[in-house]
């Protein structure tokens, strides 16, 4: 098994996500699985592409196969949790987010996606705690600050919503959704 070759193939597939060329991603990921059946990243990439196409049942099947190959692959666990979230299997999604956090305490994606789940369930205080936990490990992701702002706004806490929207813009000045949130929050501060 040539590690450089695998990394090259994975990089090509990952770059295709920027173009939303899911059919090519699916084709190349399937070839990767056939060529390297014990390398879990190809299952993850295929599952993610299927999920992006709304094929959640197929995505779940592929991700479960990848999970059998590598039960500790955090990306697979996280994407499987997101598939369960999309299919409204909230308890299973929550269990998987917790599993990934247990495996890697500083896995930011798990905290963020778990926070999104809680926000979608209108459990805004829980989502705030999860987003803040993510910030303990990475303070440079503007979307986390924006998600915090949205959660605070949903609770009617416009002062904190404004603060986190401003933090979003400090990191990424072109984040227009944060500008809109600030303008709405200003009415109530």
PDB file of C-alpha atoms in Angstrom:
ATOM      1  CA  UNK A   1       0.000   0.000   0.000  1.00  0.00           C
ATOM      2  CA  UNK A   2       1.517   3.300  -1.129  1.00  0.00           C
ATOM      3  CA  UNK A   3       0.697   5.976   1.455  1.00  0.00           C
ATOM      4  CA  UNK A   4       1.564   8.848  -0.914  1.00  0.00           C
ATOM      5  CA  UNK A   5      -0.735   7.413  -3.585  1.00  0.00           C
ATOM      6  CA  UNK A   6      -3.608   7.110  -1.105  1.00  0.00           C
ATOM      7  CA  UNK A   7      -3.076  10.679   0.129  1.00  0.00           C
ATOM      8  CA  UNK A   8      -3.041  11.932  -3.456  1.00  0.00           C
ATOM      9  CA  UNK A   9      -6.299  10.159  -4.300  1.00  0.00           C
ATOM     10  CA  UNK A  10      -7.948  11.429  -1.122  1.00  0.00           C
ATOM     11  CA  UNK A  11      -6.830  15.015  -1.818  1.00  0.00           C
ATOM     12  CA  UNK A  12      -8.325  14.876  -5.329  1.00  0.00           C
ATOM     13  CA  UNK A  13     -11.665  13.702  -3.923  1.00  0.00           C
ATOM     14  CA  UNK A  14     -11.638  16.259  -1.108  1.00  0.00           C
ATOM     15  CA  UNK A  15     -11.012  19.087  -3.566  1.00  0.00           C
ATOM     16  CA  UNK A  16     -14.022  18.011  -5.621  1.00  0.00           C
ATOM     17  CA  UNK A  17     -16.272  18.896  -2.668  1.00  0.00           C
ATOM     18  CA  UNK A  18     -15.518  22.577  -3.408  1.00  0.00           C
ATOM     19  CA  UNK A  19     -17.123  22.130  -6.841  1.00  0.00           C
ATOM     20  CA  UNK A  20     -20.118  20.098  -5.596  1.00  0.00           C
ATOM     21  CA  UNK A  21     -19.229  17.470  -8.194  1.00  0.00           C
ATOM     22  CA  UNK A  22     -20.807  14.680  -6.173  1.00  0.00           C
ATOM     23  CA  UNK A  23     -21.136  12.151  -8.985  1.00  0.00           C
ATOM     24  CA  UNK A  24     -17.378  12.249  -9.583  1.00  0.00           C
ATOM     25  CA  UNK A  25     -16.758  12.107  -5.818  1.00  0.00           C
ATOM     26  CA  UNK A  26     -18.998   9.045  -5.588  1.00  0.00           C
ATOM     27  CA  UNK A  27     -17.259   7.348  -8.508  1.00  0.00           C
ATOM     28  CA  UNK A  28     -13.735   8.036  -7.216  1.00  0.00           C
ATOM     29  CA  UNK A  29     -14.651   7.080  -3.638  1.00  0.00           C
ATOM     30  CA  UNK A  30     -16.093   3.757  -4.812  1.00  0.00           C
ATOM     31  CA  UNK A  31     -12.880   3.103  -6.738  1.00  0.00           C
ATOM     32  CA  UNK A  32     -10.920   3.970  -3.594  1.00  0.00           C
ATOM     33  CA  UNK A  33     -12.975   1.528  -1.527  1.00  0.00           C
ATOM     34  CA  UNK A  34     -12.464  -1.208  -4.108  1.00  0.00           C
ATOM     35  CA  UNK A  35      -8.729  -0.527  -4.253  1.00  0.00           C
ATOM     36  CA  UNK A  36      -8.235   0.046  -0.498  1.00  0.00           C
ATOM     37  CA  UNK A  37     -11.108  -1.704   1.347  1.00  0.00           C
ATOM     38  CA  UNK A  38      -9.403  -1.261   4.732  1.00  0.00           C
ATOM     39  CA  UNK A  39      -8.913   2.522   4.446  1.00  0.00           C
ATOM     40  CA  UNK A  40     -11.898   4.189   6.116  1.00  0.00           C
ATOM     41  CA  UNK A  41     -11.532   7.660   4.608  1.00  0.00           C
ATOM     42  CA  UNK A  42     -12.919   6.503   1.253  1.00  0.00           C
ATOM     43  CA  UNK A  43     -16.096   5.291   2.986  1.00  0.00           C
ATOM     44  CA  UNK A  44     -16.328   8.634   4.745  1.00  0.00           C
ATOM     45  CA  UNK A  45     -15.959  10.612   1.525  1.00  0.00           C
ATOM     46  CA  UNK A  46     -18.554   8.459  -0.236  1.00  0.00           C
ATOM     47  CA  UNK A  47     -20.965   8.759   2.705  1.00  0.00           C
ATOM     48  CA  UNK A  48     -20.496  12.528   2.828  1.00  0.00           C
ATOM     49  CA  UNK A  49     -21.184  12.867  -0.905  1.00  0.00           C
ATOM     50  CA  UNK A  50     -24.327  10.749  -0.636  1.00  0.00           C
ATOM     51  CA  UNK A  51     -25.439  12.779   2.357  1.00  0.00           C
ATOM     52  CA  UNK A  52     -24.928  16.018   0.447  1.00  0.00           C
ATOM     53  CA  UNK A  53     -27.215  14.616  -2.254  1.00  0.00           C
ATOM     54  CA  UNK A  54     -29.871  13.852   0.371  1.00  0.00           C
ATOM     55  CA  UNK A  55     -29.358  10.090   0.031  1.00  0.00           C
ATOM     56  CA  UNK A  56     -29.247   9.601   3.777  1.00  0.00           C
ATOM     57  CA  UNK A  57     -30.151   5.925   3.832  1.00  0.00           C
ATOM     58  CA  UNK A  58     -27.354   5.074   1.389  1.00  0.00           C
ATOM     59  CA  UNK A  59     -24.982   7.384   3.248  1.00  0.00           C
ATOM     60  CA  UNK A  60     -25.753   5.574   6.504  1.00  0.00           C
ATOM     61  CA  UNK A  61     -25.066   2.170   4.928  1.00  0.00           C
ATOM     62  CA  UNK A  62     -21.692   3.301   3.576  1.00  0.00           C
ATOM     63  CA  UNK A  63     -20.688   5.079   6.774  1.00  0.00           C
ATOM     64  CA  UNK A  64     -21.586   2.009   8.850  1.00  0.00           C
ATOM     65  CA  UNK A  65     -19.348  -0.076   6.590  1.00  0.00           C
ATOM     66  CA  UNK A  66     -16.555   2.437   7.136  1.00  0.00           C
ATOM     67  CA  UNK A  67     -17.239   2.366  10.871  1.00  0.00           C
ATOM     68  CA  UNK A  68     -16.675  -1.398  10.833  1.00  0.00           C
ATOM     69  CA  UNK A  69     -13.331  -0.831   9.079  1.00  0.00           C
ATOM     70  CA  UNK A  70     -12.281   1.733  11.685  1.00  0.00           C
ATOM     71  CA  UNK A  71     -14.591   2.120  14.719  1.00  0.00           C
ATOM     72  CA  UNK A  72     -12.535   5.080  15.961  1.00  0.00           C
ATOM     73  CA  UNK A  73     -12.605   7.181  12.783  1.00  0.00           C
ATOM     74  CA  UNK A  74     -13.929  10.459  14.170  1.00  0.00           C
ATOM     75  CA  UNK A  75     -14.974  11.852  10.788  1.00  0.00           C
ATOM     76  CA  UNK A  76     -17.102   8.783  10.095  1.00  0.00           C
ATOM     77  CA  UNK A  77     -18.694   8.917  13.540  1.00  0.00           C
ATOM     78  CA  UNK A  78     -19.409  12.642  13.139  1.00  0.00           C
ATOM     79  CA  UNK A  79     -20.858  12.245   9.638  1.00  0.00           C
ATOM     80  CA  UNK A  80     -22.904   9.248  10.733  1.00  0.00           C
ATOM     81  CA  UNK A  81     -24.296  11.375  13.577  1.00  0.00           C
ATOM     82  CA  UNK A  82     -25.183  14.097  11.070  1.00  0.00           C
ATOM     83  CA  UNK A  83     -26.963  11.537   8.888  1.00  0.00           C
ATOM     84  CA  UNK A  84     -28.977  10.395  11.912  1.00  0.00           C
ATOM     85  CA  UNK A  85     -29.768  14.040  12.658  1.00  0.00           C
ATOM     86  CA  UNK A  86     -30.993  14.533   9.088  1.00  0.00           C
ATOM     87  CA  UNK A  87     -33.164  11.436   9.403  1.00  0.00           C
ATOM     88  CA  UNK A  88     -34.561  12.724  12.741  1.00  0.00           C
ATOM     89  CA  UNK A  89     -32.927   9.924  14.725  1.00  0.00           C
ATOM     90  CA  UNK A  90     -31.904  12.467  17.345  1.00  0.00           C
ATOM     91  CA  UNK A  91     -31.063  10.049  20.150  1.00  0.00           C
ATOM     92  CA  UNK A  92     -28.698   8.070  17.928  1.00  0.00           C
ATOM     93  CA  UNK A  93     -27.120  11.292  16.643  1.00  0.00           C
ATOM     94  CA  UNK A  94     -26.577  12.435  20.223  1.00  0.00           C
ATOM     95  CA  UNK A  95     -25.031   9.086  21.180  1.00  0.00           C
ATOM     96  CA  UNK A  96     -22.593   9.300  18.275  1.00  0.00           C
ATOM     97  CA  UNK A  97     -21.604  12.903  19.012  1.00  0.00           C
ATOM     98  CA  UNK A  98     -20.928  11.854  22.612  1.00  0.00           C
ATOM     99  CA  UNK A  99     -18.918   8.861  21.402  1.00  0.00           C
ATOM    100  CA  UNK A 100     -16.670  11.049  19.262  1.00  0.00           C
ATOM    101  CA  UNK A 101     -16.166  13.506  22.133  1.00  0.00           C
ATOM    102  CA  UNK A 102     -15.301  10.606  24.424  1.00  0.00           C
ATOM    103  CA  UNK A 103     -12.734   9.367  21.883  1.00  0.00           C
ATOM    104  CA  UNK A 104     -11.213  12.824  21.413  1.00  0.00           C
ATOM    105  CA  UNK A 105     -12.053  15.472  23.971  1.00  0.00           C
ATOM    106  CA  UNK A 106     -10.948  18.338  21.708  1.00  0.00           C
ATOM    107  CA  UNK A 107     -12.815  17.247  18.565  1.00  0.00           C
ATOM    108  CA  UNK A 108     -14.301  20.602  17.596  1.00  0.00           C
ATOM    109  CA  UNK A 109     -16.546  19.279  14.802  1.00  0.00           C
ATOM    110  CA  UNK A 110     -18.416  17.059  17.243  1.00  0.00           C
ATOM    111  CA  UNK A 111     -19.129  19.954  19.617  1.00  0.00           C
ATOM    112  CA  UNK A 112     -20.242  22.208  16.755  1.00  0.00           C
ATOM    113  CA  UNK A 113     -22.498  19.627  15.108  1.00  0.00           C
ATOM    114  CA  UNK A 114     -23.889  18.537  18.467  1.00  0.00           C
ATOM    115  CA  UNK A 115     -24.567  22.223  19.146  1.00  0.00           C
ATOM    116  CA  UNK A 116     -26.436  22.458  15.834  1.00  0.00           C
ATOM    117  CA  UNK A 117     -28.544  19.460  16.859  1.00  0.00           C
ATOM    118  CA  UNK A 118     -29.447  21.109  20.165  1.00  0.00           C
ATOM    119  CA  UNK A 119     -30.181  24.414  18.409  1.00  0.00           C
ATOM    120  CA  UNK A 120     -32.453  22.634  15.913  1.00  0.00           C
ATOM    121  CA  UNK A 121     -34.289  21.081  18.863  1.00  0.00           C
ATOM    122  CA  UNK A 122     -34.717  24.564  20.400  1.00  0.00           C
ATOM    123  CA  UNK A 123     -32.417  23.649  23.296  1.00  0.00           C
ATOM    124  CA  UNK A 124     -30.501  26.886  22.993  1.00  0.00           C
ATOM    125  CA  UNK A 125     -28.824  26.823  26.406  1.00  0.00           C
ATOM    126  CA  UNK A 126     -27.392  23.400  25.572  1.00  0.00           C
ATOM    127  CA  UNK A 127     -26.246  24.583  22.143  1.00  0.00           C
ATOM    128  CA  UNK A 128     -24.507  27.575  23.743  1.00  0.00           C
ATOM    129  CA  UNK A 129     -22.596  25.293  26.118  1.00  0.00           C
ATOM    130  CA  UNK A 130     -21.479  23.079  23.227  1.00  0.00           C
ATOM    131  CA  UNK A 131     -20.401  26.001  21.029  1.00  0.00           C
ATOM    132  CA  UNK A 132     -18.453  27.500  23.927  1.00  0.00           C
ATOM    133  CA  UNK A 133     -16.777  24.148  24.495  1.00  0.00           C
ATOM    134  CA  UNK A 134     -15.751  24.117  20.819  1.00  0.00           C
ATOM    135  CA  UNK A 135     -14.246  27.585  21.282  1.00  0.00           C
ATOM    136  CA  UNK A 136     -12.086  26.269  24.110  1.00  0.00           C
ATOM    137  CA  UNK A 137     -10.268  24.234  21.458  1.00  0.00           C
ATOM    138  CA  UNK A 138     -10.428  26.551  18.439  1.00  0.00           C
ATOM    139  CA  UNK A 139     -11.135  30.259  18.627  1.00  0.00           C
ATOM    140  CA  UNK A 140     -10.596  30.931  14.909  1.00  0.00           C
ATOM    141  CA  UNK A 141     -13.742  29.485  13.333  1.00  0.00           C
ATOM    142  CA  UNK A 142     -16.193  32.310  12.591  1.00  0.00           C
ATOM    143  CA  UNK A 143     -19.160  29.961  12.163  1.00  0.00           C
ATOM    144  CA  UNK A 144     -18.936  28.954  15.835  1.00  0.00           C
ATOM    145  CA  UNK A 145     -19.258  32.570  16.961  1.00  0.00           C
ATOM    146  CA  UNK A 146     -22.130  33.069  14.532  1.00  0.00           C
ATOM    147  CA  UNK A 147     -23.904  29.964  15.852  1.00  0.00           C
ATOM    148  CA  UNK A 148     -23.496  31.329  19.371  1.00  0.00           C
ATOM    149  CA  UNK A 149     -24.951  34.649  18.232  1.00  0.00           C
ATOM    150  CA  UNK A 150     -27.944  32.880  16.677  1.00  0.00           C
ATOM    151  CA  UNK A 151     -28.554  30.846  19.837  1.00  0.00           C
ATOM    152  CA  UNK A 152     -28.382  33.920  22.055  1.00  0.00           C
ATOM    153  CA  UNK A 153     -30.709  35.789  19.721  1.00  0.00           C
ATOM    154  CA  UNK A 154     -33.206  32.911  19.884  1.00  0.00           C
ATOM    155  CA  UNK A 155     -33.174  33.266  23.678  1.00  0.00           C
ATOM    156  CA  UNK A 156     -33.792  37.010  23.391  1.00  0.00           C
ATOM    157  CA  UNK A 157     -30.321  37.831  24.713  1.00  0.00           C
ATOM    158  CA  UNK A 158     -29.516  40.458  22.088  1.00  0.00           C
ATOM    159  CA  UNK A 159     -26.505  41.863  23.913  1.00  0.00           C
ATOM    160  CA  UNK A 160     -24.635  38.547  23.757  1.00  0.00           C
ATOM    161  CA  UNK A 161     -25.975  37.900  20.245  1.00  0.00           C
ATOM    162  CA  UNK A 162     -24.451  41.211  19.150  1.00  0.00           C
ATOM    163  CA  UNK A 163     -21.164  40.421  20.926  1.00  0.00           C
ATOM    164  CA  UNK A 164     -20.722  37.062  19.187  1.00  0.00           C
ATOM    165  CA  UNK A 165     -21.815  38.430  15.815  1.00  0.00           C
ATOM    166  CA  UNK A 166     -19.125  41.117  16.214  1.00  0.00           C
ATOM    167  CA  UNK A 167     -16.576  38.398  17.048  1.00  0.00           C
ATOM    168  CA  UNK A 168     -17.616  36.615  13.856  1.00  0.00           C
ATOM    169  CA  UNK A 169     -16.864  39.737  11.821  1.00  0.00           C
ATOM    170  CA  UNK A 170     -13.508  40.253  13.547  1.00  0.00           C
ATOM    171  CA  UNK A 171     -12.396  36.908  12.148  1.00  0.00           C
ATOM    172  CA  UNK A 172     -14.198  37.095   8.815  1.00  0.00           C
ATOM    173  CA  UNK A 173     -15.312  40.628   7.855  1.00  0.00           C
ATOM    174  CA  UNK A 174     -17.232  39.342   4.812  1.00  0.00           C
ATOM    175  CA  UNK A 175     -19.560  37.157   6.923  1.00  0.00           C
ATOM    176  CA  UNK A 176     -22.714  38.989   5.818  1.00  0.00           C
ATOM    177  CA  UNK A 177     -25.124  36.933   7.919  1.00  0.00           C
ATOM    178  CA  UNK A 178     -23.392  38.297  11.012  1.00  0.00           C
ATOM    179  CA  UNK A 179     -23.979  41.863   9.773  1.00  0.00           C
ATOM    180  CA  UNK A 180     -27.674  41.118   9.391  1.00  0.00           C
ATOM    181  CA  UNK A 181     -27.847  39.610  12.861  1.00  0.00           C
ATOM    182  CA  UNK A 182     -26.172  42.694  14.338  1.00  0.00           C
ATOM    183  CA  UNK A 183     -28.623  45.024  12.635  1.00  0.00           C
ATOM    184  CA  UNK A 184     -31.564  42.993  14.002  1.00  0.00           C
ATOM    185  CA  UNK A 185     -30.043  42.846  17.493  1.00  0.00           C
ATOM    186  CA  UNK A 186     -29.410  46.609  17.620  1.00  0.00           C
ATOM    187  CA  UNK A 187     -33.181  47.191  17.682  1.00  0.00           C
ATOM    188  CA  UNK A 188     -33.374  45.499  21.056  1.00  0.00           C
ATOM    189  CA  UNK A 189     -30.171  46.563  22.818  1.00  0.00           C
TER     190      UNK A 189
END
